[in-house]
Each structure stands twice: as C-alpha cells, then as structure tokens.
Coordinates of C-alpha atoms in Angstrom, one line a residue:
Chain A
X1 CA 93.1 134.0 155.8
X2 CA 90.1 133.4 153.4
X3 CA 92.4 133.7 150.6
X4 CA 95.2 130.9 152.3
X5 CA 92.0 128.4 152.6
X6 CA 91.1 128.8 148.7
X7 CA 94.7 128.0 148.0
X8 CA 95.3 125.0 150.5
X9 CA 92.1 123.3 149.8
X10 CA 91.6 120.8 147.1
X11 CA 90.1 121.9 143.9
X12 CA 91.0 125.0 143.9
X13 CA 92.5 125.3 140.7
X14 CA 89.5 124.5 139.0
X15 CA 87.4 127.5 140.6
X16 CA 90.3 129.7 140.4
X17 CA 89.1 130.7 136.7
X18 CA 88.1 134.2 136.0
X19 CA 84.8 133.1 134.0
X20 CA 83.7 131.4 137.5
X21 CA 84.6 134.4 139.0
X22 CA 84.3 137.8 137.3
X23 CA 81.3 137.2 135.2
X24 CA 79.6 140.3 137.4
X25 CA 80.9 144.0 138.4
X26 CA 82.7 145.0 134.7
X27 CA 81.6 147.7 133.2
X28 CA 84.1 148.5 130.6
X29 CA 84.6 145.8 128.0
X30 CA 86.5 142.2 128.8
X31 CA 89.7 143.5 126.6
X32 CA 91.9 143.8 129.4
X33 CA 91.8 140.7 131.6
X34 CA 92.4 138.1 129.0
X35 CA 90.0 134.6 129.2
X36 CA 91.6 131.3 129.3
X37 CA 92.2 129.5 126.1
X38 CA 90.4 126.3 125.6
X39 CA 92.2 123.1 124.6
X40 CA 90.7 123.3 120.9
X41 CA 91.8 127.0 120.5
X42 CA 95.5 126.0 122.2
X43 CA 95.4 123.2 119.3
X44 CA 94.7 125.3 116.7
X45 CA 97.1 127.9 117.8
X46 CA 100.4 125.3 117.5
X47 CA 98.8 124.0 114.5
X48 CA 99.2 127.3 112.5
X49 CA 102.3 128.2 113.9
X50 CA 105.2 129.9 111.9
X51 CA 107.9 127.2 110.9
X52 CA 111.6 129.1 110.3
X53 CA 114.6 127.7 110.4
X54 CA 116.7 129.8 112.4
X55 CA 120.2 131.1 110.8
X56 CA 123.6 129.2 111.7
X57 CA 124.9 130.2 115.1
X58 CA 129.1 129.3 116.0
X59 CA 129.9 126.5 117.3
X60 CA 129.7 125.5 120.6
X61 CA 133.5 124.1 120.8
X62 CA 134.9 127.2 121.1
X63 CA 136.4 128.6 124.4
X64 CA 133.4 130.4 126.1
X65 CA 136.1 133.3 126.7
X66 CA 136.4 133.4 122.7
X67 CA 132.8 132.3 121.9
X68 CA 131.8 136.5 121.7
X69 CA 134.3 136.8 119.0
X70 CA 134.1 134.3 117.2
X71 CA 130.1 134.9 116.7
X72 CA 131.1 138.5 115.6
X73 CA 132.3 136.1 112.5
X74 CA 128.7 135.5 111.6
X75 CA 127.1 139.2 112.1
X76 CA 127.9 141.8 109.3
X77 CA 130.9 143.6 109.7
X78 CA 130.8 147.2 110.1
X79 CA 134.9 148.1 108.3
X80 CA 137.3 149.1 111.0
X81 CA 140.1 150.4 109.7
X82 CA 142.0 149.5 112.4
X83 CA 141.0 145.4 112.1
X84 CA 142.0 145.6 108.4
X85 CA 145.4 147.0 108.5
X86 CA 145.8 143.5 110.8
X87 CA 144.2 141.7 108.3
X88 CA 146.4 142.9 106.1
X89 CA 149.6 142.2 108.0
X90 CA 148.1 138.7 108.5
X91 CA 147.6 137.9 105.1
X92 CA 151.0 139.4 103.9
X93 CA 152.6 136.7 106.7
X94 CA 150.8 133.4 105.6
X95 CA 152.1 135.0 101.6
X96 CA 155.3 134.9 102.2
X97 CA 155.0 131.4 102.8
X98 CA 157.9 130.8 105.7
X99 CA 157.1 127.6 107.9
X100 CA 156.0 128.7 111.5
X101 CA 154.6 126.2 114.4
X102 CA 151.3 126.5 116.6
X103 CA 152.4 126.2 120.4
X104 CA 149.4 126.5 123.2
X105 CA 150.2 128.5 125.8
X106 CA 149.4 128.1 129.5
X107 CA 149.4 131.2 131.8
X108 CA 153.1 132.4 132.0
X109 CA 154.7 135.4 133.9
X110 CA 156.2 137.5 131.8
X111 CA 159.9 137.0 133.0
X112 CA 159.2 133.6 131.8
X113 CA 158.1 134.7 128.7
X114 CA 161.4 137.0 128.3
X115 CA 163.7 134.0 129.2
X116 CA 162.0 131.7 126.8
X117 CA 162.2 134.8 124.0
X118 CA 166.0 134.8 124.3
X119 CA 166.7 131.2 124.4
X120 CA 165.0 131.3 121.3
X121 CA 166.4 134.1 119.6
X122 CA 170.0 132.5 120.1
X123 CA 168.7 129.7 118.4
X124 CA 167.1 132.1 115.3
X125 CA 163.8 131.6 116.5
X126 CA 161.3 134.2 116.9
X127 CA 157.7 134.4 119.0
X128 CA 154.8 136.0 117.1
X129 CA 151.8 137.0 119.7
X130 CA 150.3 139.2 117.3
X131 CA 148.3 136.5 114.8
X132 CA 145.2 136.4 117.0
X133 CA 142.9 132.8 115.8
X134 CA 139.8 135.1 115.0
X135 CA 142.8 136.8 112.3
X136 CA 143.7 133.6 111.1
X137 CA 140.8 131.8 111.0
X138 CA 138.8 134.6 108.5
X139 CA 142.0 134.0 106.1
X140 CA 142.8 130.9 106.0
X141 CA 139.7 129.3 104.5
X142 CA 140.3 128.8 100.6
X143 CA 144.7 128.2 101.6
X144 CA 146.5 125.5 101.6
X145 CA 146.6 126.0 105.4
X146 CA 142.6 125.5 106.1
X147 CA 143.4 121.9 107.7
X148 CA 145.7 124.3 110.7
X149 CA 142.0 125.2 111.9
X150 CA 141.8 123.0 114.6
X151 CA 144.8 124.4 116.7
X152 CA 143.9 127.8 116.4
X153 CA 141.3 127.7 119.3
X154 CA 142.9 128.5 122.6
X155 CA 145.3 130.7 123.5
X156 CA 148.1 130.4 121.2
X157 CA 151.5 131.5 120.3
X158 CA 153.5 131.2 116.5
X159 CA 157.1 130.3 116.0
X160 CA 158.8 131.4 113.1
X161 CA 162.7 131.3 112.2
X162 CA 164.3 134.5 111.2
X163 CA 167.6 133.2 109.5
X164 CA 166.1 130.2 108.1
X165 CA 167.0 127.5 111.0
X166 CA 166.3 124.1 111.2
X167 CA 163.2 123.2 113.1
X168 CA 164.3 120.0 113.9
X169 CA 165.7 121.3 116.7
X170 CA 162.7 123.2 118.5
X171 CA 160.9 120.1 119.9
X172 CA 164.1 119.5 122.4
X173 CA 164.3 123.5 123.1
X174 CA 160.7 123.3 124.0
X175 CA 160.9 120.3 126.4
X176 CA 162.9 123.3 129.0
X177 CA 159.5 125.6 128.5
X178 CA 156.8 123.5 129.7
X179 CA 154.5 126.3 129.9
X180 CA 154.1 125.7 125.5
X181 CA 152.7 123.0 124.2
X182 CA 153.1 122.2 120.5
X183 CA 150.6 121.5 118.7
X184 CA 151.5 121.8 114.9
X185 CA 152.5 123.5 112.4
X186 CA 153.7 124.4 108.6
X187 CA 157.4 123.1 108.1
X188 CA 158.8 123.1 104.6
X189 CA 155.8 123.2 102.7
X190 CA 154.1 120.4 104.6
X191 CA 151.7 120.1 107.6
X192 CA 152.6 118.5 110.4
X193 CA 151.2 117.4 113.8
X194 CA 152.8 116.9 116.8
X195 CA 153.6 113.7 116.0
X196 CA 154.9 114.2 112.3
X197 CA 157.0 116.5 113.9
X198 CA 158.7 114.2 116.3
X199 CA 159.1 111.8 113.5
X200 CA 160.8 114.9 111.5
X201 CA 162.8 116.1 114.2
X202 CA 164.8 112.4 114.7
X203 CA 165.3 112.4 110.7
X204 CA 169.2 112.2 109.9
X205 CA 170.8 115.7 107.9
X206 CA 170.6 115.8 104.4
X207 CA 174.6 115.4 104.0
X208 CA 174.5 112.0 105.8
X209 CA 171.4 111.2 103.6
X210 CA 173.8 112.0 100.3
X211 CA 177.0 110.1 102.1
X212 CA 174.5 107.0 102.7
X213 CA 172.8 106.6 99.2
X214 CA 176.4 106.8 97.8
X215 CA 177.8 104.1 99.6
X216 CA 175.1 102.1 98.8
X217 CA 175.4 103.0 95.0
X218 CA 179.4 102.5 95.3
X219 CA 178.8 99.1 96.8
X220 CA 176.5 97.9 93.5
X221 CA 179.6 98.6 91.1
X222 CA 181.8 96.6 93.3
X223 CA 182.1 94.6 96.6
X224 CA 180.2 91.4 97.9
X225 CA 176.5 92.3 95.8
X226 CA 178.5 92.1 92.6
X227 CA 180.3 88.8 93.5
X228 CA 177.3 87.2 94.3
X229 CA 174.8 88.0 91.5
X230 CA 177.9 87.1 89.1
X231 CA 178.6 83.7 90.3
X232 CA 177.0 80.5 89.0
X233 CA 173.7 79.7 88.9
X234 CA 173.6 76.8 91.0
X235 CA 175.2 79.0 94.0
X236 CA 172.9 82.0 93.3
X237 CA 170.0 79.9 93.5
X238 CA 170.8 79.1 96.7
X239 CA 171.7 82.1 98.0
X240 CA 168.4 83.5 96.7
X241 CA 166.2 80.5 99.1
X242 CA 168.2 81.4 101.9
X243 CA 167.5 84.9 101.9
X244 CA 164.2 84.3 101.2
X245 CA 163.8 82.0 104.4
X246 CA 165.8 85.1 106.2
X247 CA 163.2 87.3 105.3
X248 CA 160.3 85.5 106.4
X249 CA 161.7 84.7 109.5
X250 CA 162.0 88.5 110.2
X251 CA 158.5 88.8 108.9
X252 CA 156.8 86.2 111.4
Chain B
X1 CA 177.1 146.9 168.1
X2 CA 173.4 148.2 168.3
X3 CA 174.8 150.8 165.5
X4 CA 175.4 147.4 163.4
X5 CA 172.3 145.6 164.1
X6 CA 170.0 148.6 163.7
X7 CA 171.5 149.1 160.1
X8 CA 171.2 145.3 159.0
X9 CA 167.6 145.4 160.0
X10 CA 167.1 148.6 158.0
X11 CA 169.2 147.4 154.9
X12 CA 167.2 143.7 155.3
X13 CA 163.8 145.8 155.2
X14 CA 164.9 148.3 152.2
X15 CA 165.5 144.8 150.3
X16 CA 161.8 143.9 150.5
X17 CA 160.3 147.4 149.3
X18 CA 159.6 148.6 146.2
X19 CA 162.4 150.8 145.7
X20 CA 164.5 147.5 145.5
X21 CA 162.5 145.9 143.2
X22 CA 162.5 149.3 140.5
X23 CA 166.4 149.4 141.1
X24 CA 166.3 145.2 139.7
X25 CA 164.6 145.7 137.1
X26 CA 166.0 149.1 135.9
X27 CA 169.5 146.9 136.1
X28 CA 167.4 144.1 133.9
X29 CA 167.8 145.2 130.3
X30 CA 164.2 146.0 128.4
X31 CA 163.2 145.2 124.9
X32 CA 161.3 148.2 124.0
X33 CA 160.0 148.3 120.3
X34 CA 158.8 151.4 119.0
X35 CA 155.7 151.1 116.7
X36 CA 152.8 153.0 115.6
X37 CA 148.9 151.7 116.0
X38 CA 145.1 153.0 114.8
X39 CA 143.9 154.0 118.3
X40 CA 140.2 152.0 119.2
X41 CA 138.6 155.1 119.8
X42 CA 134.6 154.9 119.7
X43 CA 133.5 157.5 117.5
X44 CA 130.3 159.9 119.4
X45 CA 127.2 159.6 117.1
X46 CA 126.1 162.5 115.1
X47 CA 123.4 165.0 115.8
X48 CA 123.7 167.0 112.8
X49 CA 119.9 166.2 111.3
X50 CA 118.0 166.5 114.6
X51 CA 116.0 169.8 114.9
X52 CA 114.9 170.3 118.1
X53 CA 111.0 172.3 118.5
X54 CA 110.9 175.4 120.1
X55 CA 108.8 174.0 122.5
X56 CA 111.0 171.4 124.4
X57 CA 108.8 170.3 127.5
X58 CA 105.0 168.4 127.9
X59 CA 102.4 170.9 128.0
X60 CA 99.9 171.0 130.5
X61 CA 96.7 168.6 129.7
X62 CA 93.0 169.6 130.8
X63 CA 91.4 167.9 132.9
X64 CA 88.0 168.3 131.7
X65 CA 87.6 168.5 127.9
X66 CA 86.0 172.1 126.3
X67 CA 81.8 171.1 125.3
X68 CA 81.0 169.9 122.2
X69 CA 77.6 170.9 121.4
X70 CA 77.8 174.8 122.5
X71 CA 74.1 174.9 124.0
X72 CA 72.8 177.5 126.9
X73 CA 73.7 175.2 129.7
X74 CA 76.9 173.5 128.2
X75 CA 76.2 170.2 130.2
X76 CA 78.1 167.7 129.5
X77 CA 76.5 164.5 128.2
X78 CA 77.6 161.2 129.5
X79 CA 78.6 158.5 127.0
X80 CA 78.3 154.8 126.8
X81 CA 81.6 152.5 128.5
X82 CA 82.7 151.3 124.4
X83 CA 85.5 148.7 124.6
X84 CA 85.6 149.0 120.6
X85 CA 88.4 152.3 121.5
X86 CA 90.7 150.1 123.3
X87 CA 90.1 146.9 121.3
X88 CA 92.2 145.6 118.3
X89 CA 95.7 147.4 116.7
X90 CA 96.4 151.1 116.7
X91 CA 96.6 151.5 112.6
X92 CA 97.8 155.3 112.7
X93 CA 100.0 156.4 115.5
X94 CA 102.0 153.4 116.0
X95 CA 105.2 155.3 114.2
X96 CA 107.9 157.9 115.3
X97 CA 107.9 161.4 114.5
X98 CA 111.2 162.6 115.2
X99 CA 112.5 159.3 114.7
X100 CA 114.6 158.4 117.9
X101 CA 112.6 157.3 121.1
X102 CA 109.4 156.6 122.8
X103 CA 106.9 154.7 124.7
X104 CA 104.5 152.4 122.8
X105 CA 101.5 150.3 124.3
X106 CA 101.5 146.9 123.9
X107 CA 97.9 146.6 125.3
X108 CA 94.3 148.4 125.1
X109 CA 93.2 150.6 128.6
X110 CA 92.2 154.3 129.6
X111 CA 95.0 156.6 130.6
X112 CA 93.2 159.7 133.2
X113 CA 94.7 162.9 133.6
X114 CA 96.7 161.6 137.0
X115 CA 99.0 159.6 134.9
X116 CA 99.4 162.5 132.6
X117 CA 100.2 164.8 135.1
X118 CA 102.5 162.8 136.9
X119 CA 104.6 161.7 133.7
X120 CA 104.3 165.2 132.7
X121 CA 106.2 166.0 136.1
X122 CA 108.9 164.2 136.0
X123 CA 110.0 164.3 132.7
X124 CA 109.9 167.5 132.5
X125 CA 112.1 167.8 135.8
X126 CA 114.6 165.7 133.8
X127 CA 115.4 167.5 130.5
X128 CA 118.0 169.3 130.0
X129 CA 118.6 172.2 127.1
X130 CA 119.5 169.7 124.1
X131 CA 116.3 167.5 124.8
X132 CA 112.6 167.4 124.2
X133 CA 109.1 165.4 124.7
X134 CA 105.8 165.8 123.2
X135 CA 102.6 163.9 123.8
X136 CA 101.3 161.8 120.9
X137 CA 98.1 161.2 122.9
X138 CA 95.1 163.5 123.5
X139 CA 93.7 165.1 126.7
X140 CA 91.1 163.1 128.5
X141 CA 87.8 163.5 126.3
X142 CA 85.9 160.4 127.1
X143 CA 83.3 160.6 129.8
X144 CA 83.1 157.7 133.1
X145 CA 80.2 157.8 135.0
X146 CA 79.9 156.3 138.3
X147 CA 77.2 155.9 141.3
X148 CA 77.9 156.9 144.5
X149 CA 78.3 154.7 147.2
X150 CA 75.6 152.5 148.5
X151 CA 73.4 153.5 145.3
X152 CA 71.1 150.6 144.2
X153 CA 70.8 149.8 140.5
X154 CA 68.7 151.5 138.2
X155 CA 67.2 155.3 138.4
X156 CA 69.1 155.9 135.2
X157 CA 72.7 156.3 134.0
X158 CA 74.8 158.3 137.0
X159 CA 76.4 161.8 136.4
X160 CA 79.9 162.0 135.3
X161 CA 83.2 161.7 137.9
X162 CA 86.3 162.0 135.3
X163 CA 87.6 161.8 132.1
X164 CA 89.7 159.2 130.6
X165 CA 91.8 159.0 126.6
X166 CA 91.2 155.2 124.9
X167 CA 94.7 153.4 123.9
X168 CA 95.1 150.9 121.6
X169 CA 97.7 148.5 121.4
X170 CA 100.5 149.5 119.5
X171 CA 100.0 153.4 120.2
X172 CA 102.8 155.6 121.0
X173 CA 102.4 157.6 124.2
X174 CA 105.6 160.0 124.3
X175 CA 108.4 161.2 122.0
X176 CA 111.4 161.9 123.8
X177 CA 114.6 163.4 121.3
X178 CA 117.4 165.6 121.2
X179 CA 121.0 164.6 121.5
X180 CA 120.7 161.4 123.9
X181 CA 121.3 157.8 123.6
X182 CA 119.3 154.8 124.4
X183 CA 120.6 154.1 127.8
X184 CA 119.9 157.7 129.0
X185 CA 116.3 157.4 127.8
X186 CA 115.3 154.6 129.0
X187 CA 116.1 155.1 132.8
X188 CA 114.1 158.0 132.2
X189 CA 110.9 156.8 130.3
X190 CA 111.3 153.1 132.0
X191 CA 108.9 155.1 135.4
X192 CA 106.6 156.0 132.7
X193 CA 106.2 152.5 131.3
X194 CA 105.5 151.3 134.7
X195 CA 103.0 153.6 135.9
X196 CA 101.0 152.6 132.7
X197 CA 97.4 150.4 133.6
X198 CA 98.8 148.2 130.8
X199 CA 101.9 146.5 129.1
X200 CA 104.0 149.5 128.1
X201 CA 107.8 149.4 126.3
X202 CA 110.3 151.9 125.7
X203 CA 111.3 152.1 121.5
X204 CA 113.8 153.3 119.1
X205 CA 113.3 154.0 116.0
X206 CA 116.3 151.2 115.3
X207 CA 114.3 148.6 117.3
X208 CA 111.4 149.0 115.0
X209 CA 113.1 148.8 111.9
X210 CA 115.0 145.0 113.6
X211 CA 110.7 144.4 114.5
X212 CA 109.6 144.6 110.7
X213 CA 112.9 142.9 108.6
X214 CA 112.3 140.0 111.4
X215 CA 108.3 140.3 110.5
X216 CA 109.3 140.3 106.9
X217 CA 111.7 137.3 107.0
X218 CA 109.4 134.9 109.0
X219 CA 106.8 135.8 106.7
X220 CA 109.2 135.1 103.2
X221 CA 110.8 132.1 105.2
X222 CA 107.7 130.5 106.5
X223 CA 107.4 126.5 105.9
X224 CA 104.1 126.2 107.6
X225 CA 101.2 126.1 104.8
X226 CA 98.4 126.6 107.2
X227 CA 98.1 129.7 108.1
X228 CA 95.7 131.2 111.1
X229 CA 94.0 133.5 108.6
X230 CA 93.4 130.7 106.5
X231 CA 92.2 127.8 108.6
X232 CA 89.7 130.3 110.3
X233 CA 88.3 131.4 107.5
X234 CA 87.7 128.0 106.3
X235 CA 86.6 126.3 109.4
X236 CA 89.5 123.9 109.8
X237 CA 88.6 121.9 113.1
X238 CA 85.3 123.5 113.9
X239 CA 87.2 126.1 115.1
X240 CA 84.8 128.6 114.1
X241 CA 83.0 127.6 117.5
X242 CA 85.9 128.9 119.5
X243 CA 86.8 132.0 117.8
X244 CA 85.5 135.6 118.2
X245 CA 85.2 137.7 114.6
X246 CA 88.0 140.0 115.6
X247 CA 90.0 136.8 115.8
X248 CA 89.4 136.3 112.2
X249 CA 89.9 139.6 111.5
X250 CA 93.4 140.3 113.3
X251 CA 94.7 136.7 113.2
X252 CA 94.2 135.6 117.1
X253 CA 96.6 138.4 117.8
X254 CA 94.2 141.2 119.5

C-alpha cells in the first residue's frame, strides 16, 4: 500500500533515486547497483561516441518473401556445389544468346500450368521455371542483359522457342492465359518492354516488307513519279506548292 | 427398382472418392522427365580435434576454504568487504580453453557455494558420455562476516557466516564441450545464466571471434576524432568533475 502511495503521488520521481535512498545499509562496494548519470556525463558520453558507417544492406523493394535471399547476395558465400552447377547452367543459357521473354506469374494450379505448356509447345514454345532471379541477377551484371533487372523480382517464368518461332505471335497466345503477365524480354538481339513488344508483334513479315520496297522502287523507273518530275518547269513548280500546301495541311 | 436406385446412389458416391479421381488422372497422360540433381544434404560438423578429459563432470567445491596460516588454533581470520575484486574487466580468464562453449559474466558480484552446488547438480544430471564441464572459477575463499540479529553497532568486526569467490566482468564461469552444438548448450547453461546475482551470457568460441573483428572494425573505421580516453584525460568540458579514475582508466566502460 505504502509502495502504491509513493508511486501515485506527485514527485515521486524525483525521490525515487537511489542516492536519496541507499546512501546507508551497503557494505560491499557500490559496483553493483549502478548510480544515475548526470546530464554533463550523458553529454560527454554522445559527444565521444564511435561514428561508423554501417555496410550496404539490400534493398528494401524486394518481395519480403525474397528479401532473405537476396541479402544472402551481400554475405560471403560459403561454395555449394550444388548452387554452382546452376550457375553454370545459367550462364551457359544467357551464352547461347537465344531471345526468351519474362512473364510474371500469378498463383496457378498445376492443370493450368499443363494446359498452358502444351498450347505452347504446339506453337514451338517452351516454359523455363528453372532460372530462379537470385540466378540471374548474380550473372547478369557486366551483360548486355543488366537493363532486364527490373523484371526479375517476383515470381517469374521464361519463354524460349525451341525451333526458332516467331515471337510475334506469343502476345495473342498469352491473352488465353491470364494467369502470365508479360513483362519483357530479349527478342532478336534487342530489349524490349511490354510495349516495344506490342509494337513488334503488329509489324508486317519480312517478305511483304521486300514485296513493298520493290514496288516502290519499280514505281521510280516508271509510272506517274517519273512523268511528273520530267515535265516542264512551269507545271512542276506547281505541282511542287500544291503538295507543299497538302503537307501542311496534314501537319496542322 | 430399389436394386436400380441402390446401385445409382453407390455409383454417384464412388464418383466423388478418391479412387475416381486416381483412375482420371492415371487416364491423363504425365510428362515425366528423368534427371539427376546434388542432393541439399547438411553436412554434420566434425569432432575429429576435440579430446575429451578423463574427468567429464564438475567436481565437488568446499564450502569452507583449507587455513592459510597453519597456526595451533587454525582460526580463521576475517577479511575486509573489498569491491576492488569485483570492480573493473577480468584481464586473464575471459578466454576459452577447449574452445567451444561457456558462460561468461558481463558484471562484477560474489558467487557462494549454493549457486555452485546447484549448477553443479544439474549439469551434471544432464551430460551424457560424449560431453564435459569444468569450473574456471575457484571455491569460495573470501570471508563475509555478519552480526546477528538485533546486534547494535560497534563491539568490533563480527565472526564469519560464509564464504563467497569475487567475479569480474568478463570472467568465464563454466566450460561445457564435447560433441554438441550451440542449441543443445544453451538450453542447458541458459538455468545457469539465470541463477547468476549478475548479468550472465552463454558464448561460443565463434561468437567471440564476430565480438573482436566487429571491435577491430569500429575501431579502424571510426570517424569520431574525440575519443573518451582522450577528452578525459584532457579535461574536455570540465568533465574531470564528473568522472571517477577508473573511468579514465577503463574508458567509462566499468
């Protein structure tokens, strides 16, 4: 009870000090219950602390289901010899230099997964679970590939083409798996993002490319272009302002 | 008709059981590849350099130390209560001996002979045939005194009641070894550290090694320019005022 009234009534945390208390009844030495600092020893205390700056941690952005992994990047390594034979294999596929795309992938069953596999393979497509982002990411700094870092944070999954197909193609497969989500990827020698790849898919075949610029060029040796540019002068510099005007009219 | 309905009732459950479901997907066909892999196996640590004493367990301490000065009446003499035993860092015993675990002070007191008997006790009860303990402390030798109850002051210095053993900070009670791991030891030694008057921790010879590169790297990497040593000695703030010597001699730290 005695103890309650110290505690509820005012001031108490001024006499609660063990100099105001325990200055009688010790007989061993004061080396045990430790005396409250003063202000000018607290001072002094801060004022000759230790200064370090602490060594880089990983970043924060990170999945917090990945973040234990990926700070294993910045401890020393003790060599598994397990880890580097999949090193290995990961460094031998991003060698060979084929163009693969970066899908995320939301939580799937794995009939899904089966169906999508085989739709895939009848296209010459092939799904690639094994190149985990902590395998990439360690071997892809230094590459031409080190601006694919971004994507390989979540759960991912790779496409590749066994025979060589077109990957034009892929975006409209993917529209019937809505579970993968493309993100990006390496198509003949260039990187692309989702958007590039949009833009790449909708591009016309190389054959009506060829059948286009050769019309074109055909059209220069003879037909309307080389009627006009060898008529007179007076009638070619009116042709000229008028498809000037057209132009600018388009512009605006 | 009952014959009819009784079977589609027993053909409608079959359809919801397992059974059904292994005979759909044996029907499914599988893509099965065969390939070989490094099993993750975690490798169990070696035990090859640990020589283990012939005597494993604590021995018995006394509880009254053997006299000093062999007179005709062996009295014993009383002593005076010195904090200087329990003050400041422990400079010798503060390492390993076998190298593997143990309990370490963090603070000055006495240890008496209960705790020792009681630690001795228990771990004893706990080690097996591959284990061992010693003691890296000494039996009680340090005489207490005290009056007996409703004594006034004076008439002299009172007769003795027990024995205590002075720790410093940083001393290393027990050595525990043999062919264990950390998480074994320290559910064992964690009682110990418990029962102690002061701070106590339970070590390995690993977590010492971490304690002195970290010392070594603040110390290398320190941007600070005024150290505690430093300003003390030179007064920086008046501080001398505040301080104790054994600050200036162990750095505010003891």
């Amino acid at each position: 009870m005695a103890a309650l009234v110290k505690r509820v009534s005012p001031g108490w945390h001024l006499y609660n000090n063990w100099n105001f208390t325990m200055a009688r009844f010790i007989q061993k030495g004061n080396f045990r219950r430790k005396k409250r600092t003063l202000t000018s020893q607290r001072v002094f205390l801060l004022a000759t602390e230790e200064i370090v700056i602490a060594p880089p941690k990983p970043p924060k952005d990170i999945s917090c289901t990945k973040y234990k992994a990926a700070s294993n990047m910045y401890k020393e390594e003790v060599p598994n010899p397990y880890f580097e034979f999949r090193n290995k294999l990961c460094k031998e596929f991003l060698e060979k230099d084929e163009s693969f795309l970066i899908c995320h992938r939301n939580p799937v069953t794995a009939s899904a997964v089966y169906d999508y596999r085989m739709k895939l393979k009848q296209k010459g497509f092939r799904l690639v679970f094994g190149m985990t982002n902590t395998l990439l990411r360690k071997n892809i700094p230094g590459t031409k590939f080190e601006a694919l870092a971004p994507y390989l944070v979540s759960h991912n999954v790779l496409i590749t083409s066994s025979n060589g197909s077109d990957f034009r193609s892929l975006p409209a497969l993917l529209r019937k798996m809505p579970e993968f989500i493309l993100l990006g990827g390496y198509v003949d020698g260039m990187l692309l993002s989702r958007d590039n790849l949009m833009k790449y898919s909708k591009l016309p075949d190389l054959d009506t490319c060829r059948s286009e610029t050769a019309g074109i060029l055909s059209l220069i040796a003879g037909g309307k272009t080389s009627s006009l540019i060898y008529s007179h002068a007076q009638t070619l510099g009116a042709n000229l302002k008028q498809y000037e005007k057209q132009i600018k009219e388009e512009s605006d | 008709m009952m014959s009819v309905t009784m079977s589609t009732k027993v053909y409608l459950n079959f359809y919801n059981t397992n059974a059904a479901w292994v005979i759909k997907s044996l029907s499914k066909p599988h893509s099965y590849v065969q390939s070989a892999a490094y099993m993750k196996i975690k490798v169990a640590p070696n035990y090859d350099d640990i020589e283990i004493p012939e005597k494993k367990k604590l021995r018995m301490m006394d509880k009254v130390p053997p006299p000093v000065l062999h007179t005709a009446s062996n009295l014993a003499v009383q002593q005076r209560s010195e904090a200087k035993y329990c003050r400041g860092p422990e400079p010798i015993h503060n390492k390993l001996n076998y190298g593997q675990y143990g309990v370490q002070a963090l603070d000055g007191g006495y240890l008496s002979h209960k705790h020792m008997d009681a630690w001795r006790l228990y771990i004893n009860s706990k080690l097996t045939n591959v284990m061992f303990a010693e003691w890296r402390i000494e039996p009680p030798w340090k005489p207490v005194t005290k009056k007996g109850t409703g004594k006034r002051m004076g008439k002299g210095k009172s007769s003795i009641s027990h024995y205590v053993t002075p720790v410093k900070a940083g001393r290393i009670l027990l050595e525990v070894g043999g062919e264990i791991e950390y998480k074994q030891v320290y559910k064992m030694l964690r009682h110990v550290a418990a029962q102690c008057p002061f701070d106590a921790r339970i070590i390995s010879a690993e977590i010492l090694q971490k304690e002195e590169e970290q010392k070594n790297w603040i110390a290398t990497n320190n941007l600070n320019p005024f150290s505690f040593r430093y300003c003390a000695r030179n007064n920086f703030l008046g501080i001398k005022k505040d301080l104790s010597p054994y600050d200036l001699k162990w750095s505010g730290k003891y």
